[in-house]
Amino acid sequence: MSSVTVDHVSPGHHGHGHDDHHHATPTGWRRWLFATNHKDIGTMYLIFSFVMLLEGGMLALLLRTELFEPGLQFFRPELFNQFTTMHGLIMVFGAIMPAFVGFANWMIPLQVGASDMAFARMNNFSFWLLPVGGILLTSSFFVPGGATAAGWTLYAPLSLQMGPGMDMAIFAMHILGASSIMGAINIIVTILNMRAPGMTLMKMPLFCWTWLITAFLLIAVLPVLAAAITMLLTDRHFGTGFFNAAVGGDPVLYQHVFWFFGHPEVYIMILPAFGIVSAIVPAFARKKLFGYASMVYATASIAILSFIVWAHHMFTTGMPVTAQLYFMYATMLISIPTGVKVFNWIATMWKGSMTFETPMLFAVGFIFVFTIGGFTGLILSVAPIDIQVHDTYYVVAHFHYVLVAGSLFALFAGTYYWLPKWTGYMYSEKLGKWHFWSSLISFNVTFFPMHFMGLAGMPRRYADYAAQFTTFHQVATIGAFWFGLSQLIFLVAILRCYAGKGERAPAKPWEGAEGLEWTVPSPAPFHTFETPPEVK
Amino acid sequence: MTPEQRRRNRIAGTILFVVVVAIFAWVVFRGSGFLGGVAGLTGR
């Protein structure tokens, strides 16, 4: 980020300015139900996403329990497939995406010097759609036939044949998608229209930049998902035949439409993570971010490229060699801007006065482990290799390296980094470090063996397996329970801060941190920047 | 938030909402065929 000098900031200024918000802090249940304050809504997003993370995590542990030994121990294969599907849907739409929107709600107005989000009431509505969608999705386990078992991609023709649980999943995804679209509109308008005087686009913190680009991605691709699942719905109930081969439709068409959404979705879940890491690395290296402008352009390049690579998820459906070559090379291109980012983070750390508090540990852990996920993605982009390992545990390992060690670790890093600003208290560094090391090791114990299982031919989404995979599955199951239990440390660390245990946090607890959010007291007052700061 | 900011927010929000609806409609009515048909991938 270019150097930002604040000319006039009124920390916690409660003057009347030109804002017509309520000036007293509301109390009781009304504060939350009718919340229009970006900080309250951000907190609710984060709580919701953590609850969904626990739910999705419990489903993952049920899967790993069944897979501890070959043969069927606890669950019928149908129920196992319901667990895999719901684990994916809940983690993607219930945990990771809302968590990043929670960060956006909390931090974007503080970082651009705005008093709140542009559409405060719509912000409330977009949050309260989430529990509705989450409950709908979860309750689909209890209808006849159970929850959808078509995989998180909801591929036709399987998704055309399932019971009412499938309709509930479609409706839930519509609701969660609508919530995300409203969130994205709010973020774009807030960033473009509500920045403080002097806060030019190229002075914005990189977290705002990555979210601005992510929000445009959401606007562009969530309607595509909505259209795909609407077509599924009309195929199921209204006699259309978009994806139904029996009436002249084409199931492969669904895959094209889905992945036109699905690949940018991967970047929707990782670009804000890049923004968080780009805030933390300079703060703990005590240097300016290396190559700020190139980071912005790399983020935009990744977003643009994400639109033209979708069929690399579908090499096995059969396509002309020219198309395979195109999608293979286009996919490989993404490694260039991604590499720019990784090199910039490393260059930022180079010769910096580094310290390794928990946010920095998670950020460095992110760079290390996410890069492994990136490299396996590069390997998977090679069509002949992908055809061999398609739908094996190699793919499962790859995307968990990207989404758990990538997105989730960045979310942990961001939480520890901004927690003092949110709660007014410092977290326990001891607990944070335990959380980091325990998570990093157990994550690798869980997912590293999956690469080898996949290369040896272990297919994903199977409740049973050949005996030769037993040891690796047992290691992965032990790792998964260890990883799950490690998250209890995180919960304790957070709750201690909210309970007011720990040291009081100053306005700027991190020596090397930069940005407007550190100019307001900790915890951030209910109303901030009602008189916009001047940024030079 | 100034009245001018409010007005600009409303305009920007409306434009983005229209874009969302347009993409949804296009995918349902035309785009599904286009995406599947690009490079002759679905054999349609």
Short mmCIF file of N, CA, C and O in Angstrom, two decimals, chain A residues 18-20 118-119 181 188-189 193-194 219-220 223-224 226-227 230 250 253 256 260 310 319-320 323, chain B residues 1-2 5-6 8-10 12-13 16-17 19-20 23-24 27-28 32 35-36 38-39 41-42 44:
data_model
loop_
_atom_site.label_atom_id
_atom_site.label_comp_id
_atom_site.label_asym_id
_atom_site.label_seq_id
_atom_site.Cartn_x
_atom_site.Cartn_y
_atom_site.Cartn_z
N HIS A 18 -22.97 14.53 9.23
CA HIS A 18 -24.16 14.48 8.39
C HIS A 18 -24.76 13.09 8.39
O HIS A 18 -25.36 12.65 7.45
N ASP A 19 -24.56 12.40 9.43
CA ASP A 19 -25.06 11.04 9.47
C ASP A 19 -26.34 11.00 10.26
O ASP A 19 -26.48 11.66 11.26
N ASP A 20 -27.27 10.20 9.79
CA ASP A 20 -28.53 10.15 10.51
C ASP A 20 -28.72 8.81 11.23
O ASP A 20 -29.82 8.40 11.51
N ALA A 118 -22.57 0.87 2.64
CA ALA A 118 -23.42 1.77 1.86
C ALA A 118 -24.91 1.49 2.10
O ALA A 118 -25.71 2.41 2.22
N PHE A 119 -25.28 0.22 2.17
CA PHE A 119 -26.70 -0.14 2.35
C PHE A 119 -26.84 -0.90 3.66
O PHE A 119 -26.74 -2.14 3.69
N ILE A 181 -24.84 -12.15 -3.05
CA ILE A 181 -24.95 -11.11 -4.07
C ILE A 181 -25.21 -9.75 -3.41
O ILE A 181 -24.58 -8.74 -3.75
N ILE A 188 -19.02 -3.45 -3.07
CA ILE A 188 -18.58 -2.65 -4.22
C ILE A 188 -18.96 -1.19 -4.02
O ILE A 188 -18.13 -0.29 -4.18
N VAL A 189 -20.23 -0.95 -3.65
CA VAL A 189 -20.69 0.43 -3.54
C VAL A 189 -19.97 1.14 -2.38
O VAL A 189 -19.59 2.31 -2.50
N ASN A 193 -17.87 4.33 -3.46
CA ASN A 193 -18.54 5.61 -3.16
C ASN A 193 -18.26 6.18 -1.78
O ASN A 193 -18.57 7.35 -1.53
N MET A 194 -17.76 5.37 -0.87
CA MET A 194 -17.73 5.82 0.52
C MET A 194 -16.32 6.03 1.07
O MET A 194 -16.14 6.16 2.28
N ILE A 219 -20.68 -11.00 -8.31
CA ILE A 219 -21.75 -10.43 -9.12
C ILE A 219 -21.83 -11.16 -10.46
O ILE A 219 -22.91 -11.39 -11.01
N ALA A 220 -20.67 -11.53 -10.99
CA ALA A 220 -20.64 -12.13 -12.32
C ALA A 220 -21.03 -13.60 -12.31
O ALA A 220 -21.65 -14.08 -13.26
N PRO A 223 -25.06 -15.35 -10.26
CA PRO A 223 -26.28 -15.52 -11.07
C PRO A 223 -26.19 -16.75 -11.99
O PRO A 223 -27.21 -17.35 -12.32
N VAL A 224 -24.97 -17.11 -12.38
CA VAL A 224 -24.80 -18.30 -13.23
C VAL A 224 -25.13 -19.56 -12.43
O VAL A 224 -25.83 -20.46 -12.91
N ALA A 226 -27.10 -19.58 -9.82
CA ALA A 226 -28.55 -19.51 -9.60
C ALA A 226 -29.29 -20.03 -10.82
O ALA A 226 -30.28 -20.78 -10.70
N ALA A 227 -28.81 -19.66 -12.02
CA ALA A 227 -29.46 -20.12 -13.25
C ALA A 227 -29.32 -21.64 -13.38
O ALA A 227 -30.29 -22.33 -13.72
N THR A 230 -31.60 -23.32 -10.96
CA THR A 230 -33.00 -23.09 -11.35
C THR A 230 -33.37 -24.04 -12.48
O THR A 230 -34.47 -24.62 -12.50
N ASP A 250 -28.79 -32.46 -21.98
CA ASP A 250 -27.40 -32.88 -21.94
C ASP A 250 -26.84 -32.69 -20.52
O ASP A 250 -26.64 -31.56 -20.08
N LEU A 253 -23.85 -30.47 -20.15
CA LEU A 253 -24.12 -29.03 -20.17
C LEU A 253 -24.14 -28.47 -18.75
O LEU A 253 -23.64 -27.38 -18.48
N HIS A 256 -20.73 -27.71 -17.58
CA HIS A 256 -20.18 -26.47 -18.14
C HIS A 256 -20.71 -25.26 -17.38
O HIS A 256 -19.95 -24.37 -17.00
N PHE A 260 -18.52 -22.88 -14.85
CA PHE A 260 -18.34 -21.46 -15.18
C PHE A 260 -18.51 -20.61 -13.93
O PHE A 260 -17.89 -19.56 -13.78
N TRP A 310 -12.74 -22.93 -17.02
CA TRP A 310 -13.65 -23.79 -16.28
C TRP A 310 -13.58 -25.27 -16.66
O TRP A 310 -13.74 -26.14 -15.81
N MET A 319 -13.61 -34.19 -24.74
CA MET A 319 -13.66 -32.92 -25.48
C MET A 319 -12.53 -32.96 -26.50
O MET A 319 -11.58 -33.74 -26.36
N PRO A 320 -12.64 -32.14 -27.54
CA PRO A 320 -11.60 -32.15 -28.56
C PRO A 320 -10.23 -31.86 -27.96
O PRO A 320 -10.12 -31.14 -26.97
N ALA A 323 -9.44 -28.26 -27.43
CA ALA A 323 -10.07 -27.68 -26.23
C ALA A 323 -9.28 -28.08 -24.99
O ALA A 323 -9.06 -27.26 -24.08
N MET B 1 -23.42 9.92 6.25
CA MET B 1 -23.57 9.78 4.80
C MET B 1 -24.32 11.00 4.24
O MET B 1 -25.38 11.33 4.75
N THR B 2 -23.77 11.64 3.26
CA THR B 2 -24.41 12.83 2.70
C THR B 2 -25.51 12.40 1.72
O THR B 2 -25.47 11.29 1.20
N GLN B 5 -24.04 11.25 -1.46
CA GLN B 5 -23.51 9.88 -1.38
C GLN B 5 -24.65 8.87 -1.46
O GLN B 5 -24.55 7.85 -2.15
N ARG B 6 -25.72 9.17 -0.78
CA ARG B 6 -26.88 8.26 -0.77
C ARG B 6 -27.41 8.08 -2.20
O ARG B 6 -27.73 6.98 -2.62
N ARG B 8 -25.77 8.53 -5.05
CA ARG B 8 -24.81 7.77 -5.87
C ARG B 8 -24.82 6.29 -5.49
O ARG B 8 -24.68 5.42 -6.34
N ASN B 9 -25.00 6.02 -4.20
CA ASN B 9 -25.08 4.62 -3.77
C ASN B 9 -26.27 3.92 -4.41
O ASN B 9 -26.18 2.78 -4.85
N ARG B 10 -27.40 4.64 -4.40
CA ARG B 10 -28.63 4.03 -4.97
C ARG B 10 -28.44 3.73 -6.46
O ARG B 10 -28.83 2.68 -6.94
N ALA B 12 -25.57 3.22 -8.11
CA ALA B 12 -24.60 2.13 -8.29
C ALA B 12 -25.24 0.79 -7.92
O ALA B 12 -25.08 -0.21 -8.63
N GLY B 13 -25.98 0.77 -6.82
CA GLY B 13 -26.63 -0.46 -6.38
C GLY B 13 -27.62 -0.96 -7.41
O GLY B 13 -27.70 -2.16 -7.70
N LEU B 16 -25.83 -2.50 -10.42
CA LEU B 16 -25.30 -3.83 -10.11
C LEU B 16 -26.43 -4.86 -10.04
O LEU B 16 -26.28 -6.00 -10.51
N PHE B 17 -27.58 -4.46 -9.47
CA PHE B 17 -28.71 -5.38 -9.37
C PHE B 17 -29.20 -5.76 -10.77
O PHE B 17 -29.48 -6.93 -11.06
N VAL B 19 -27.42 -5.81 -13.47
CA VAL B 19 -26.41 -6.70 -14.05
C VAL B 19 -26.65 -8.14 -13.59
O VAL B 19 -26.63 -9.09 -14.38
N VAL B 20 -26.93 -8.31 -12.30
CA VAL B 20 -27.16 -9.65 -11.75
C VAL B 20 -28.37 -10.31 -12.44
O VAL B 20 -28.29 -11.46 -12.90
N ILE B 23 -27.55 -11.25 -16.09
CA ILE B 23 -26.70 -12.45 -16.24
C ILE B 23 -27.53 -13.70 -16.00
O ILE B 23 -27.45 -14.68 -16.75
N PHE B 24 -28.36 -13.66 -14.96
CA PHE B 24 -29.21 -14.82 -14.64
C PHE B 24 -30.10 -15.16 -15.84
O PHE B 24 -30.16 -16.30 -16.30
N VAL B 27 -28.14 -16.53 -18.91
CA VAL B 27 -27.68 -17.92 -18.76
C VAL B 27 -28.83 -18.88 -18.98
O VAL B 27 -28.70 -19.89 -19.68
N VAL B 28 -29.98 -18.57 -18.41
CA VAL B 28 -31.13 -19.49 -18.56
C VAL B 28 -31.57 -19.56 -20.02
O VAL B 28 -31.79 -20.65 -20.56
N SER B 32 -26.65 -21.02 -21.50
CA SER B 32 -26.37 -22.43 -21.25
C SER B 32 -25.97 -23.10 -22.55
O SER B 32 -25.03 -23.89 -22.59
N LEU B 35 -22.39 -21.69 -23.43
CA LEU B 35 -21.27 -22.24 -22.66
C LEU B 35 -20.99 -23.68 -23.04
O LEU B 35 -19.85 -24.10 -23.15
N GLY B 36 -22.05 -24.44 -23.24
CA GLY B 36 -21.86 -25.84 -23.61
C GLY B 36 -21.37 -25.97 -25.04
O GLY B 36 -20.61 -26.87 -25.38
N VAL B 38 -19.56 -23.78 -26.80
CA VAL B 38 -18.31 -23.15 -27.15
C VAL B 38 -17.25 -24.24 -27.40
O VAL B 38 -17.15 -25.20 -26.65
N ALA B 39 -16.54 -24.11 -28.47
CA ALA B 39 -15.54 -25.11 -28.90
C ALA B 39 -16.16 -26.48 -29.14
O ALA B 39 -15.46 -27.48 -29.14
N LEU B 41 -18.04 -28.36 -27.35
CA LEU B 41 -17.70 -29.29 -26.26
C LEU B 41 -18.79 -30.31 -25.95
O LEU B 41 -18.51 -31.39 -25.50
N THR B 42 -20.04 -29.94 -26.15
CA THR B 42 -21.08 -30.88 -25.73
C THR B 42 -21.65 -31.68 -26.88
O THR B 42 -22.51 -32.50 -26.69
N ARG B 44 -23.52 -30.53 -29.08
CA ARG B 44 -24.85 -30.02 -29.45
C ARG B 44 -24.84 -29.44 -30.84
O ARG B 44 -23.84 -28.82 -31.22
#
